[in-house]
CSV table of C-alpha atoms (C1' of nucleotides) in Angstrom, one decimal:
chain,number,residue,atom,x,y,z
L,1,MET,CA,11.7,8.8,-12.9
L,2,PRO,CA,11.1,5.1,-13.5
L,3,SER,CA,8.0,3.7,-11.6
L,4,LEU,CA,9.0,1.3,-8.8
L,5,THR,CA,7.2,-1.3,-7.0
L,6,TYR,CA,6.6,-1.3,-3.2
L,7,ALA,CA,9.4,-3.6,-2.6
L,8,GLU,CA,11.7,-2.0,-5.1
L,9,GLU,CA,11.0,1.3,-3.2
L,10,ASN,CA,12.0,-0.2,0.1
L,11,TYR,CA,15.2,-1.7,-1.2
L,12,LEU,CA,16.2,1.5,-2.8
L,13,LYS,CA,15.6,3.5,0.3
L,14,ALA,CA,17.7,1.0,2.2
L,15,ILE,CA,20.6,1.2,-0.3
L,16,TYR,CA,20.4,5.2,0.1
L,17,HIS,CA,20.6,5.1,3.9
L,18,LEU,CA,23.3,2.4,3.9
L,19,SER,CA,25.4,4.1,1.6
L,20,ASP,CA,25.1,7.4,3.5
L,21,GLY,CA,23.2,9.3,0.9
L,22,GLY,CA,25.0,7.6,-2.1
L,23,LYS,CA,28.6,8.2,-0.9
L,24,ASN,CA,29.6,4.5,-0.2
L,25,ASN,CA,29.2,1.2,-1.9
L,26,VAL,CA,26.7,-1.3,-0.4
L,27,SER,CA,27.1,-5.0,-0.2
L,28,THR,CA,24.6,-7.8,-0.8
L,29,ASN,CA,25.2,-9.0,2.7
L,30,ASP,CA,24.4,-5.7,4.4
L,31,LEU,CA,21.4,-5.1,2.5
L,32,SER,CA,20.0,-8.7,3.3
L,33,LYS,CA,20.4,-7.8,7.1
L,34,GLU,CA,18.9,-4.3,6.5
L,35,MET,CA,16.0,-5.8,4.6
L,36,LYS,CA,15.6,-9.1,6.7
L,37,THR,CA,15.8,-11.2,3.5
L,38,LYS,CA,18.1,-13.8,2.2
L,39,PRO,CA,21.3,-12.7,0.3
L,40,ALA,CA,19.8,-14.7,-2.9
L,41,SER,CA,16.6,-12.4,-2.7
L,42,VAL,CA,18.9,-9.4,-2.6
L,43,SER,CA,20.8,-10.3,-5.8
L,44,ASP,CA,17.5,-10.7,-7.6
L,45,MET,CA,16.4,-7.5,-6.7
L,46,LEU,CA,19.6,-5.6,-7.6
L,47,ARG,CA,19.4,-7.1,-11.1
L,48,LYS,CA,16.1,-5.6,-11.3
L,49,LEU,CA,17.0,-2.3,-9.9
L,50,SER,CA,19.8,-2.0,-12.1
L,51,GLU,CA,17.7,-2.6,-15.2
L,52,LYS,CA,15.6,0.3,-14.0
L,53,GLU,CA,18.8,2.4,-13.9
L,54,VAL,CA,18.4,3.6,-10.3
L,55,ILE,CA,21.8,1.7,-9.1
L,56,ASN,CA,25.0,0.7,-10.6
L,57,TYR,CA,25.7,-2.9,-10.0
L,58,ARG,CA,28.6,-5.0,-10.9
L,59,LYS,CA,28.3,-8.6,-9.7
L,60,TYR,CA,30.1,-9.4,-6.7
L,61,TYR,CA,31.2,-5.9,-6.0
L,62,GLY,CA,28.0,-4.4,-4.3
L,63,VAL,CA,26.1,-1.4,-5.6
L,64,THR,CA,26.2,2.3,-5.6
L,65,ILE,CA,23.0,4.5,-6.2
L,66,THR,CA,22.7,6.6,-9.3
L,67,GLU,CA,21.4,10.1,-9.6
L,68,GLU,CA,18.1,8.9,-10.7
L,69,GLY,CA,17.9,6.6,-7.9
L,70,LYS,CA,19.0,9.3,-5.4
L,71,LYS,CA,16.2,11.3,-6.5
L,72,SER,CA,13.6,8.5,-6.4
L,73,ALA,CA,14.8,7.7,-2.8
L,74,LEU,CA,14.7,11.3,-1.7
L,75,GLN,CA,11.1,11.4,-2.8
L,76,ILE,CA,10.1,8.4,-0.6
L,77,ILE,CA,12.2,9.9,2.4
L,78,ARG,CA,10.3,13.2,1.9
L,79,LYS,CA,7.1,11.4,2.0
L,80,HIS,CA,8.1,9.1,5.0
L,81,ARG,CA,9.1,12.3,7.0
L,82,LEU,CA,6.1,14.4,6.2
L,83,TRP,CA,3.6,11.6,7.2
L,84,GLU,CA,5.7,11.2,10.5
L,85,VAL,CA,5.1,15.0,11.1
L,86,PHE,CA,1.4,14.6,10.5
L,87,LEU,CA,1.2,11.5,12.8
L,88,VAL,CA,3.0,13.4,15.5
L,89,GLU,CA,1.6,16.8,15.3
L,90,LYS,CA,-1.9,16.3,14.1
L,91,LEU,CA,-2.8,12.7,15.3
L,92,MET,CA,-0.9,12.9,18.6
L,93,PHE,CA,1.2,9.9,18.1
L,94,SER,CA,4.2,9.8,20.2
L,95,TRP,CA,7.4,9.9,18.0
L,96,ASP,CA,8.3,6.3,19.1
L,97,GLU,CA,5.1,5.0,17.4
L,98,VAL,CA,5.1,6.5,14.0
L,99,HIS,CA,7.8,4.6,12.1
L,100,ASP,CA,6.0,1.6,11.1
L,101,VAL,CA,2.8,3.5,10.1
L,102,ALA,CA,5.0,6.2,8.0
L,103,GLU,CA,6.7,3.1,6.5
L,104,GLU,CA,3.3,2.1,4.8
L,105,LEU,CA,2.1,5.5,4.0
L,106,GLU,CA,5.3,6.6,2.3
L,107,HIS,CA,4.3,4.2,-0.6
L,108,ILE,CA,1.1,6.0,-1.6
L,109,LYS,CA,1.3,7.3,-5.1
L,110,SER,CA,0.0,10.9,-5.5
L,111,PRO,CA,2.0,13.9,-6.0
L,112,ILE,CA,-0.8,16.2,-5.3
L,113,LEU,CA,-1.5,14.3,-2.0
L,114,ILE,CA,2.1,15.1,-0.8
L,115,GLN,CA,2.1,18.7,-1.9
L,116,ARG,CA,-1.1,19.3,0.0
L,117,LEU,CA,0.0,17.5,3.1
L,118,ASP,CA,3.3,19.7,2.9
L,119,ASP,CA,1.1,22.9,2.9
L,120,PHE,CA,-1.3,21.7,5.6
L,121,LEU,CA,1.6,20.9,7.8
L,122,GLY,CA,3.2,24.3,7.3
L,123,ASN,CA,6.2,23.1,5.1
L,124,PRO,CA,8.1,21.7,7.9
L,125,LYS,CA,11.6,21.4,7.4
L,126,TYR,CA,12.7,18.6,10.0
L,127,ASP,CA,10.7,15.5,11.1
L,128,PRO,CA,10.0,14.6,14.7
L,129,HIS,CA,13.2,13.0,15.0
L,130,GLY,CA,15.0,15.9,13.8
L,131,ASP,CA,15.8,14.6,10.3
L,132,PRO,CA,15.7,16.8,7.5
L,133,ILE,CA,12.8,16.7,5.0
L,134,PRO,CA,13.8,16.9,1.2
L,135,ASP,CA,11.9,19.3,-0.6
L,136,GLU,CA,10.1,18.6,-3.9
L,137,PHE,CA,13.3,18.7,-5.9
L,138,GLY,CA,15.3,16.5,-3.4
L,139,ASP,CA,17.0,19.4,-1.7
L,140,VAL,CA,17.8,18.9,1.9
L,141,LYS,CA,18.7,21.5,4.4
L,142,ALA,CA,21.1,19.6,6.7
L,143,ARG,CA,21.9,21.1,10.0
L,144,PRO,CA,25.4,20.9,11.3
L,145,ARG,CA,25.3,18.3,14.2
L,146,LEU,CA,27.6,16.3,16.2
L,147,PRO,CA,27.2,13.4,18.8
L,148,LEU,CA,26.5,14.7,22.3
L,149,ASN,CA,29.4,12.5,23.6
L,150,GLU,CA,32.0,14.6,21.6
L,151,LEU,CA,31.0,17.8,23.3
L,152,MET,CA,33.5,19.3,26.0
L,153,VAL,CA,32.6,20.2,29.6
L,154,ASN,CA,30.5,23.5,29.5
L,155,ASP,CA,29.7,23.1,25.8
L,156,GLY,CA,26.0,24.0,25.0
L,157,GLY,CA,23.7,23.3,22.3
L,158,GLN,CA,20.4,22.1,21.2
L,159,ILE,CA,19.3,18.4,20.4
L,160,VAL,CA,18.4,18.3,16.8
L,161,ALA,CA,18.2,14.7,16.1
L,162,VAL,CA,18.9,11.1,17.3
L,163,LYS,CA,20.9,8.4,15.5
L,164,ASP,CA,18.9,5.4,17.0
L,165,SER,CA,15.1,5.6,16.4
L,166,SER,CA,14.2,2.2,18.0
L,167,ALA,CA,11.2,2.5,20.2
L,168,ALA,CA,13.0,1.6,23.4
L,169,PHE,CA,15.6,4.4,23.0
L,170,LEU,CA,13.0,7.0,22.2
L,171,ARG,CA,10.8,6.2,25.1
L,172,TYR,CA,14.0,6.4,27.4
L,173,LEU,CA,14.4,10.1,26.0
L,174,ASP,CA,10.8,10.7,26.6
L,175,LYS,CA,11.2,9.7,30.3
L,176,VAL,CA,14.3,12.0,30.8
L,177,GLY,CA,12.8,14.9,29.1
L,178,ALA,CA,15.4,14.9,26.2
L,179,TYR,CA,13.2,16.1,23.3
L,180,ILE,CA,14.0,17.4,20.0
L,181,GLY,CA,14.6,21.1,20.5
L,182,ALA,CA,15.7,20.7,24.2
L,183,ARG,CA,18.6,23.0,25.1
L,184,ILE,CA,21.3,21.2,26.8
L,185,LYS,CA,24.7,21.9,28.6
L,186,VAL,CA,27.6,19.4,29.5
L,187,LEU,CA,28.2,19.9,33.2
L,188,ASP,CA,30.7,17.2,33.7
L,189,LYS,CA,32.5,14.3,32.0
L,190,VAL,CA,33.6,11.3,33.7
L,191,GLU,CA,36.9,10.2,32.3
L,192,PHE,CA,36.8,6.5,33.3
L,193,ASP,CA,33.7,5.6,31.3
L,194,GLY,CA,33.1,8.8,29.3
L,195,SER,CA,29.6,9.1,30.8
L,196,LEU,CA,28.2,12.8,31.1
L,197,GLU,CA,26.3,14.9,33.5
L,198,ILE,CA,24.0,17.1,31.4
L,199,LEU,CA,21.8,20.2,32.2
L,200,VAL,CA,18.5,19.9,30.2
L,201,ASP,CA,16.6,23.1,29.4
L,202,ASN,CA,18.4,24.9,32.3
L,203,LYS,CA,16.2,23.0,34.8
L,204,LYS,CA,17.0,19.2,35.2
L,205,THR,CA,20.4,17.6,35.4
L,206,LEU,CA,20.8,14.1,34.5
L,207,PHE,CA,23.5,11.3,34.2
L,208,MET,CA,23.9,9.7,30.8
L,209,SER,CA,26.1,6.7,29.6
L,210,LYS,CA,28.6,7.4,26.6
L,211,ASP,CA,26.6,5.1,24.6
L,212,VAL,CA,23.4,7.0,25.0
L,213,ALA,CA,25.0,10.3,24.5
L,214,GLY,CA,26.5,9.1,21.1
L,215,ASN,CA,23.2,8.5,19.7
L,216,ILE,CA,21.8,12.0,20.5
L,217,LEU,CA,22.8,14.6,17.8
L,218,ILE,CA,23.5,18.4,18.9
L,219,MET,CA,23.6,21.7,17.0
L,220,GLN,CA,26.2,23.3,19.0
L,221,THR,CA,25.7,26.9,20.1
L,222,SER,CA,28.4,27.4,22.8
I,1,MET,CA,-10.9,-11.3,11.5
I,2,PRO,CA,-8.9,-13.2,8.8
I,3,SER,CA,-6.1,-11.2,7.5
I,4,LEU,CA,-6.7,-10.2,3.9
I,5,THR,CA,-4.1,-9.2,1.2
I,6,TYR,CA,-4.4,-5.9,-0.8
I,7,ALA,CA,-6.3,-7.7,-3.7
I,8,GLU,CA,-8.4,-9.7,-1.4
I,9,GLU,CA,-9.7,-6.5,0.3
I,10,ASN,CA,-10.6,-5.0,-3.0
I,11,TYR,CA,-12.6,-7.9,-4.1
I,12,LEU,CA,-14.2,-8.3,-0.8
I,13,LYS,CA,-15.4,-4.5,-1.0
I,14,ALA,CA,-16.7,-5.1,-4.5
I,15,ILE,CA,-18.6,-8.0,-3.5
I,16,TYR,CA,-20.0,-6.1,-0.4
I,17,HIS,CA,-21.2,-3.1,-2.8
I,18,LEU,CA,-22.4,-5.2,-5.5
I,19,SER,CA,-24.6,-7.4,-3.1
I,20,ASP,CA,-26.1,-4.3,-1.7
I,21,GLY,CA,-24.5,-4.9,1.8
I,22,GLY,CA,-24.9,-8.6,1.6
I,23,LYS,CA,-28.3,-8.6,0.7
I,24,ASN,CA,-27.9,-10.2,-2.9
I,25,ASN,CA,-25.9,-12.8,-4.6
I,26,VAL,CA,-23.0,-11.9,-6.7
I,27,SER,CA,-21.9,-13.2,-10.1
I,28,THR,CA,-18.4,-13.9,-11.3
I,29,ASN,CA,-19.1,-11.9,-14.6
I,30,ASP,CA,-20.5,-8.8,-12.5
I,31,LEU,CA,-17.5,-9.1,-10.3
I,32,SER,CA,-15.1,-9.4,-13.3
I,33,LYS,CA,-16.4,-6.3,-14.7
I,34,GLU,CA,-16.3,-4.3,-11.5
I,35,MET,CA,-12.8,-5.4,-10.9
I,36,LYS,CA,-11.6,-5.0,-14.5
I,37,THR,CA,-10.1,-8.4,-14.4
I,38,LYS,CA,-11.0,-11.7,-16.3
I,39,PRO,CA,-13.6,-14.0,-15.0
I,40,ALA,CA,-11.0,-16.6,-14.6
I,41,SER,CA,-9.1,-14.5,-12.3
I,42,VAL,CA,-12.2,-14.0,-10.1
I,43,SER,CA,-13.0,-17.7,-10.0
I,44,ASP,CA,-9.4,-17.9,-8.6
I,45,MET,CA,-10.1,-15.4,-6.0
I,46,LEU,CA,-13.4,-16.6,-4.9
I,47,ARG,CA,-11.8,-20.0,-4.0
I,48,LYS,CA,-9.3,-18.0,-1.9
I,49,LEU,CA,-12.0,-15.7,-0.2
I,50,SER,CA,-13.9,-18.8,0.5
I,51,GLU,CA,-11.1,-20.5,2.2
I,52,LYS,CA,-10.8,-17.5,4.5
I,53,GLU,CA,-14.5,-17.6,5.2
I,54,VAL,CA,-15.3,-14.3,4.3
I,55,ILE,CA,-17.9,-15.4,1.5
I,56,ASN,CA,-20.1,-18.4,0.8
I,57,TYR,CA,-19.1,-19.8,-2.5
I,58,ARG,CA,-20.9,-22.5,-4.6
I,59,LYS,CA,-19.4,-23.2,-7.7
I,60,TYR,CA,-21.3,-21.7,-10.9
I,61,TYR,CA,-23.8,-20.0,-8.5
I,62,GLY,CA,-22.3,-16.9,-7.3
I,63,VAL,CA,-21.4,-15.7,-4.1
I,64,THR,CA,-22.8,-14.1,-0.8
I,65,ILE,CA,-20.9,-12.3,2.0
I,66,THR,CA,-20.7,-14.0,5.3
I,67,GLU,CA,-21.1,-12.1,8.6
I,68,GLU,CA,-17.3,-12.1,9.1
I,69,GLY,CA,-16.7,-10.9,5.7
I,70,LYS,CA,-19.4,-8.2,6.2
I,71,LYS,CA,-17.3,-7.0,9.2
I,72,SER,CA,-14.0,-7.0,7.3
I,73,ALA,CA,-15.7,-5.0,4.3
I,74,LEU,CA,-17.3,-2.4,6.8
I,75,GLN,CA,-13.8,-1.7,8.2
I,76,ILE,CA,-12.2,-1.2,4.7
I,77,ILE,CA,-15.3,1.3,3.8
I,78,ARG,CA,-14.8,2.9,7.2
I,79,LYS,CA,-11.2,3.5,6.4
I,80,HIS,CA,-11.9,4.7,2.7
I,81,ARG,CA,-14.6,7.3,4.0
I,82,LEU,CA,-12.6,8.7,6.9
I,83,TRP,CA,-9.7,9.2,4.5
I,84,GLU,CA,-11.9,11.0,2.2
I,85,VAL,CA,-13.3,13.4,5.0
I,86,PHE,CA,-9.6,14.2,5.7
I,87,LEU,CA,-8.6,14.9,2.1
I,88,VAL,CA,-11.6,17.2,1.4
I,89,GLU,CA,-11.7,18.9,4.9
I,90,LYS,CA,-8.0,19.1,5.8
I,91,LEU,CA,-6.2,19.0,2.4
I,92,MET,CA,-8.6,21.0,0.4
I,93,PHE,CA,-9.1,18.3,-2.2
I,94,SER,CA,-12.2,18.8,-4.2
I,95,TRP,CA,-14.9,15.8,-3.7
I,96,ASP,CA,-14.4,14.7,-7.2
I,97,GLU,CA,-10.3,14.3,-6.6
I,98,VAL,CA,-10.6,12.1,-3.5
I,99,HIS,CA,-11.6,8.7,-4.7
I,100,ASP,CA,-8.4,7.2,-6.1
I,101,VAL,CA,-6.2,8.4,-3.4
I,102,ALA,CA,-8.5,7.0,-0.7
I,103,GLU,CA,-8.7,3.8,-2.6
I,104,GLU,CA,-4.9,3.5,-1.7
I,105,LEU,CA,-5.1,4.9,1.8
I,106,GLU,CA,-7.9,2.5,2.9
I,107,HIS,CA,-5.3,-0.5,2.9
I,108,ILE,CA,-3.0,1.0,5.6
I,109,LYS,CA,-3.2,-1.5,8.3
I,110,SER,CA,-3.1,0.2,11.6
I,111,PRO,CA,-6.1,0.3,14.1
I,112,ILE,CA,-4.6,3.1,16.2
I,113,LEU,CA,-4.1,5.4,13.2
I,114,ILE,CA,-7.8,4.9,12.1
I,115,GLN,CA,-9.1,5.7,15.6
I,116,ARG,CA,-6.9,8.8,16.0
I,117,LEU,CA,-7.8,10.1,12.5
I,118,ASP,CA,-11.4,9.6,13.4
I,119,ASP,CA,-11.0,11.7,16.5
I,120,PHE,CA,-9.0,14.1,14.7
I,121,LEU,CA,-11.7,14.6,12.1
I,122,GLY,CA,-14.4,15.0,14.9
I,123,ASN,CA,-15.9,11.7,14.5
I,124,PRO,CA,-17.8,12.4,11.3
I,125,LYS,CA,-20.9,10.4,10.4
I,126,TYR,CA,-21.0,11.0,6.7
I,127,ASP,CA,-18.2,11.2,4.0
I,128,PRO,CA,-18.0,14.0,1.4
I,129,HIS,CA,-20.4,12.3,-1.0
I,130,GLY,CA,-22.8,11.9,1.8
I,131,ASP,CA,-22.4,8.2,2.6
I,132,PRO,CA,-22.6,7.0,6.1
I,133,ILE,CA,-19.3,6.1,7.9
I,134,PRO,CA,-19.5,2.9,9.8
I,135,ASP,CA,-18.2,3.1,13.3
I,136,GLU,CA,-15.5,0.9,14.8
I,137,PHE,CA,-18.2,-2.0,15.2
I,138,GLY,CA,-19.4,-1.8,11.8
I,139,ASP,CA,-22.6,0.0,12.7
I,140,VAL,CA,-23.9,2.4,10.1
I,141,LYS,CA,-26.2,5.2,10.6
I,142,ALA,CA,-28.1,5.3,7.4
I,143,ARG,CA,-30.3,8.4,6.6
I,144,PRO,CA,-33.7,7.9,5.0
I,145,ARG,CA,-33.2,9.0,1.2
I,146,LEU,CA,-34.8,9.0,-2.2
I,147,PRO,CA,-33.7,9.9,-5.6
I,148,LEU,CA,-34.4,13.5,-6.5
I,149,ASN,CA,-36.6,12.6,-9.3
I,150,GLU,CA,-38.9,10.7,-7.3
I,151,LEU,CA,-40.1,13.7,-5.6
I,152,MET,CA,-43.4,15.5,-6.4
I,153,VAL,CA,-43.7,19.3,-7.5
I,154,ASN,CA,-43.7,21.4,-4.4
I,155,ASP,CA,-41.6,18.6,-2.4
I,156,GLY,CA,-38.5,20.0,-0.6
I,157,GLY,CA,-35.5,18.3,1.1
I,158,GLN,CA,-31.6,18.3,1.5
I,159,ILE,CA,-29.1,16.7,-0.8
I,160,VAL,CA,-27.6,14.0,1.3
I,161,ALA,CA,-25.7,11.8,-1.0
I,162,VAL,CA,-25.0,11.2,-4.9
I,163,LYS,CA,-25.4,7.7,-6.5
I,164,ASP,CA,-23.0,8.4,-9.3
I,165,SER,CA,-19.3,9.3,-7.9
I,166,SER,CA,-17.7,9.7,-11.2
I,167,ALA,CA,-15.4,12.9,-11.5
I,168,ALA,CA,-17.5,14.2,-14.4
I,169,PHE,CA,-20.8,14.0,-12.5
I,170,LEU,CA,-19.3,15.6,-9.6
I,171,ARG,CA,-17.8,18.5,-11.4
I,172,TYR,CA,-21.3,19.2,-12.7
I,173,LEU,CA,-22.8,19.4,-9.5
I,174,ASP,CA,-20.1,21.7,-8.4
I,175,LYS,CA,-20.8,23.9,-11.4
I,176,VAL,CA,-24.5,24.3,-10.5
I,177,GLY,CA,-24.1,24.6,-6.7
I,178,ALA,CA,-25.6,21.3,-5.9
I,179,TYR,CA,-23.5,20.4,-2.7
I,180,ILE,CA,-24.3,17.8,0.0
I,181,GLY,CA,-26.4,19.6,2.5
I,182,ALA,CA,-28.0,22.1,-0.1
I,183,ARG,CA,-31.7,22.6,0.4
I,184,ILE,CA,-33.5,21.8,-2.6
I,185,LYS,CA,-37.3,22.2,-3.6
I,186,VAL,CA,-39.0,21.0,-6.9
I,187,LEU,CA,-40.7,23.8,-8.6
I,188,ASP,CA,-41.8,21.9,-11.7
I,189,LYS,CA,-41.8,18.8,-13.5
I,190,VAL,CA,-42.1,18.2,-17.2
I,191,GLU,CA,-44.2,15.3,-17.9
I,192,PHE,CA,-42.8,14.6,-21.3
I,193,ASP,CA,-39.2,13.7,-20.3
I,194,GLY,CA,-39.3,13.8,-16.7
I,195,SER,CA,-36.9,16.6,-16.3
I,196,LEU,CA,-37.2,19.0,-13.2
I,197,GLU,CA,-37.0,22.6,-12.3
I,198,ILE,CA,-35.3,23.0,-8.8
I,199,LEU,CA,-34.7,25.7,-6.4
I,200,VAL,CA,-31.5,25.5,-4.7
I,201,ASP,CA,-30.7,27.1,-1.3
I,202,ASN,CA,-33.7,29.4,-1.9
I,203,LYS,CA,-31.7,31.4,-4.3
I,204,LYS,CA,-30.8,29.7,-7.7
I,205,THR,CA,-33.4,27.8,-10.0
I,206,LEU,CA,-31.9,25.4,-12.5
I,207,PHE,CA,-33.1,22.7,-14.9
I,208,MET,CA,-32.0,19.1,-14.6
I,209,SER,CA,-32.6,16.1,-16.6
I,210,LYS,CA,-34.5,12.9,-15.1
I,211,ASP,CA,-31.0,11.1,-15.4
I,212,VAL,CA,-29.3,13.6,-13.3
I,213,ALA,CA,-31.9,13.9,-10.8
I,214,GLY,CA,-31.9,10.0,-10.4
I,215,ASN,CA,-28.4,10.2,-9.1
I,216,ILE,CA,-28.9,12.9,-6.5
I,217,LEU,CA,-30.4,11.5,-3.1
I,218,ILE,CA,-32.6,13.7,-0.9
I,219,MET,CA,-33.5,13.4,2.7
I,220,GLN,CA,-37.1,14.8,2.4
I,221,THR,CA,-38.3,17.4,4.9
I,222,SER,CA,-41.5,18.6,3.3
P,1,DA,C1',-36.3,-32.0,-24.9
P,2,DT,C1',-32.3,-30.9,-27.2
P,3,DA,C1',-29.4,-27.8,-29.3
P,4,DT,C1',-27.2,-23.4,-28.8
P,5,DT,C1',-25.5,-19.7,-26.3
P,6,DT,C1',-23.6,-17.7,-22.0
P,7,DT,C1',-21.3,-18.0,-17.8
P,8,DT,C1',-18.2,-20.2,-15.2
P,9,DT,C1',-14.3,-23.1,-14.0
P,10,DT,C1',-10.0,-25.5,-15.1
P,11,DA,C1',-5.4,-26.0,-16.9
P,12,DG,C1',-1.5,-24.0,-18.3
P,13,DT,C1',1.5,-19.7,-18.4
P,14,DA,C1',3.7,-15.1,-16.8
P,15,DT,C1',5.6,-11.7,-13.4
P,16,DA,C1',6.9,-10.3,-8.8
P,17,DA,C1',9.1,-11.4,-4.4
P,18,DT,C1',10.6,-14.7,-1.6
P,19,DC,C1',13.0,-19.2,-0.1
P,20,DT,C1',16.7,-23.2,0.0
P,21,DA,C1',20.6,-25.5,-1.7
P,22,DA,C1',24.3,-25.6,-4.9
P,23,DA,C1',27.7,-23.6,-7.5
P,24,DT,C1',30.9,-19.9,-8.1
P,25,DC,C1',33.8,-15.8,-7.2
P,26,DA,C1',36.9,-12.9,-4.3
P,27,DC,C1',39.6,-12.4,-0.2
P,28,DT,C1',42.8,-14.1,3.3
P,29,DA,C1',46.5,-16.4,5.5
P,30,DT,C1',50.1,-19.1,5.2
F,1,DA,C1',50.6,-19.4,-5.0
F,2,DT,C1',47.1,-21.8,-3.4
F,3,DA,C1',43.9,-23.8,0.1
F,4,DG,C1',40.2,-22.5,2.6
F,5,DT,C1',36.5,-19.2,4.1
F,6,DG,C1',33.1,-16.2,3.4
F,7,DA,C1',30.2,-13.5,0.4
F,8,DT,C1',27.5,-13.7,-3.9
F,9,DT,C1',25.2,-15.4,-7.6
F,10,DT,C1',22.6,-19.2,-10.0
F,11,DA,C1',19.1,-22.9,-10.2
F,12,DG,C1',15.0,-24.6,-8.8
F,13,DA,C1',10.6,-24.2,-6.0
F,14,DT,C1',6.8,-21.5,-3.5
F,15,DT,C1',2.8,-18.0,-3.2
F,16,DA,C1',0.0,-14.3,-4.8
F,17,DT,C1',-2.1,-12.1,-8.9
F,18,DA,C1',-3.2,-12.0,-13.2
F,19,DC,C1',-3.7,-13.9,-18.1
F,20,DT,C1',-5.5,-17.0,-22.5
F,21,DA,C1',-7.4,-21.0,-24.3
F,22,DA,C1',-10.2,-24.9,-23.5
F,23,DA,C1',-13.6,-27.4,-21.2
F,24,DA,C1',-17.7,-27.9,-18.4
F,25,DA,C1',-21.9,-26.4,-16.5
F,26,DA,C1',-26.2,-23.7,-16.6
F,27,DA,C1',-29.4,-20.9,-19.0
F,28,DT,C1',-32.2,-20.0,-23.0
F,29,DA,C1',-34.6,-20.7,-27.2
F,30,DT,C1',-36.8,-23.3,-30.4
DNA sequence: ATATTTTTTTAGTATAATCTAAATCACTAT
DNA sequence: ATAGTGATTTAGATTATACTAAAAAAATAT
């Protein structure tokens, strides 16, 4: 694995995510939006990442991630998500506070640290947002999942992840008790605007817009 | 507190240590040795640290640390030592493995992270090498301590710290059972070379050169 | 007291990551 | 088929950290 600088790691991670795990091409402009840098800076970085052979770069046509690059990206993601578990489970961070800190911690370079952190946490398979944690070889146990708004009336399941991890959205979910792991059932669907009536943990019912429901991912069980 | 870059933090920490907590002047050459950079690079950095008012710098005459600088340095040291406790107590690192990783972790910028880490660890007062952990205001609870080789025959006490934290030295201590907290008593002193016969934890006796003993710090109890 | 040595600083160069402005390429719409 | 628009790259500048070589200041030794 080529050694990457802090900034290179961040670009590579962004490419991995924007390409949906390496499936799609990513454009310079999209990357510049994601990284909050100018397109000119992105071009420069792409040249460097391409020299290190973690991406395939053809000028003016965007990039794809290489197999090597995918491995590197998955290791960074592994570290990020393990640290998130640590922050939430051991240090009592709420799940909307962890992202920025994990963003820094993920760059600490020490394989033994990550291995021991993983053991200390009990080798978790999912992070606090429900996203799968790659193992040391980069293998991911993905759960089948679909957006809550695609369920039919009377369909039930468990919340396994959220698409939008913004602090505002996570605080909203906290307020209504929609945690990862919560069991939900669709009681009713309003045809007019697609909003839903939901039963949470067999206790509380709540109303939810189609937009919100679209950002909640469900593992269907009925 | 002025915001410092990664490199600036490392220089400031080195200045704090080399000046023995701000008591002495530190020369460009000493700093360049400590930082493993060239004197020219040090001069550059001193100019910058001086602009941020964390050191007093008079060209050709070395530097002293300011009150502001001392506060910043103590916060970095606090973070370093708390992470060392975490690594040893929670992640089962041995005390000779922790330094380099803590060297990276100490630069993570998040006041809330450090506060919660401190609580999670039970607000420890000393790190695994016996060095005191500054509190959030920079206050340090120093224990009175003297080098083992300065004890007289029949003097006893507890090992509270080590001066030399090199991996080799720490492994040696591990081997002979001389942990932080171990109770020791001086059974005999060889006049010729200053070497010592030591009783450890009322169980084991061992022989130790004056050099080794000089690097072990004792809180005397008898 | 001056010459020599050592220490420190300055000047100029290099790499990494960013920027702005200008140039160039690709795509779209007639 | 080409003009115009938008995306992308290149060129040149900036900041941070390091380097080497040369100059300058301080310390030392006769």
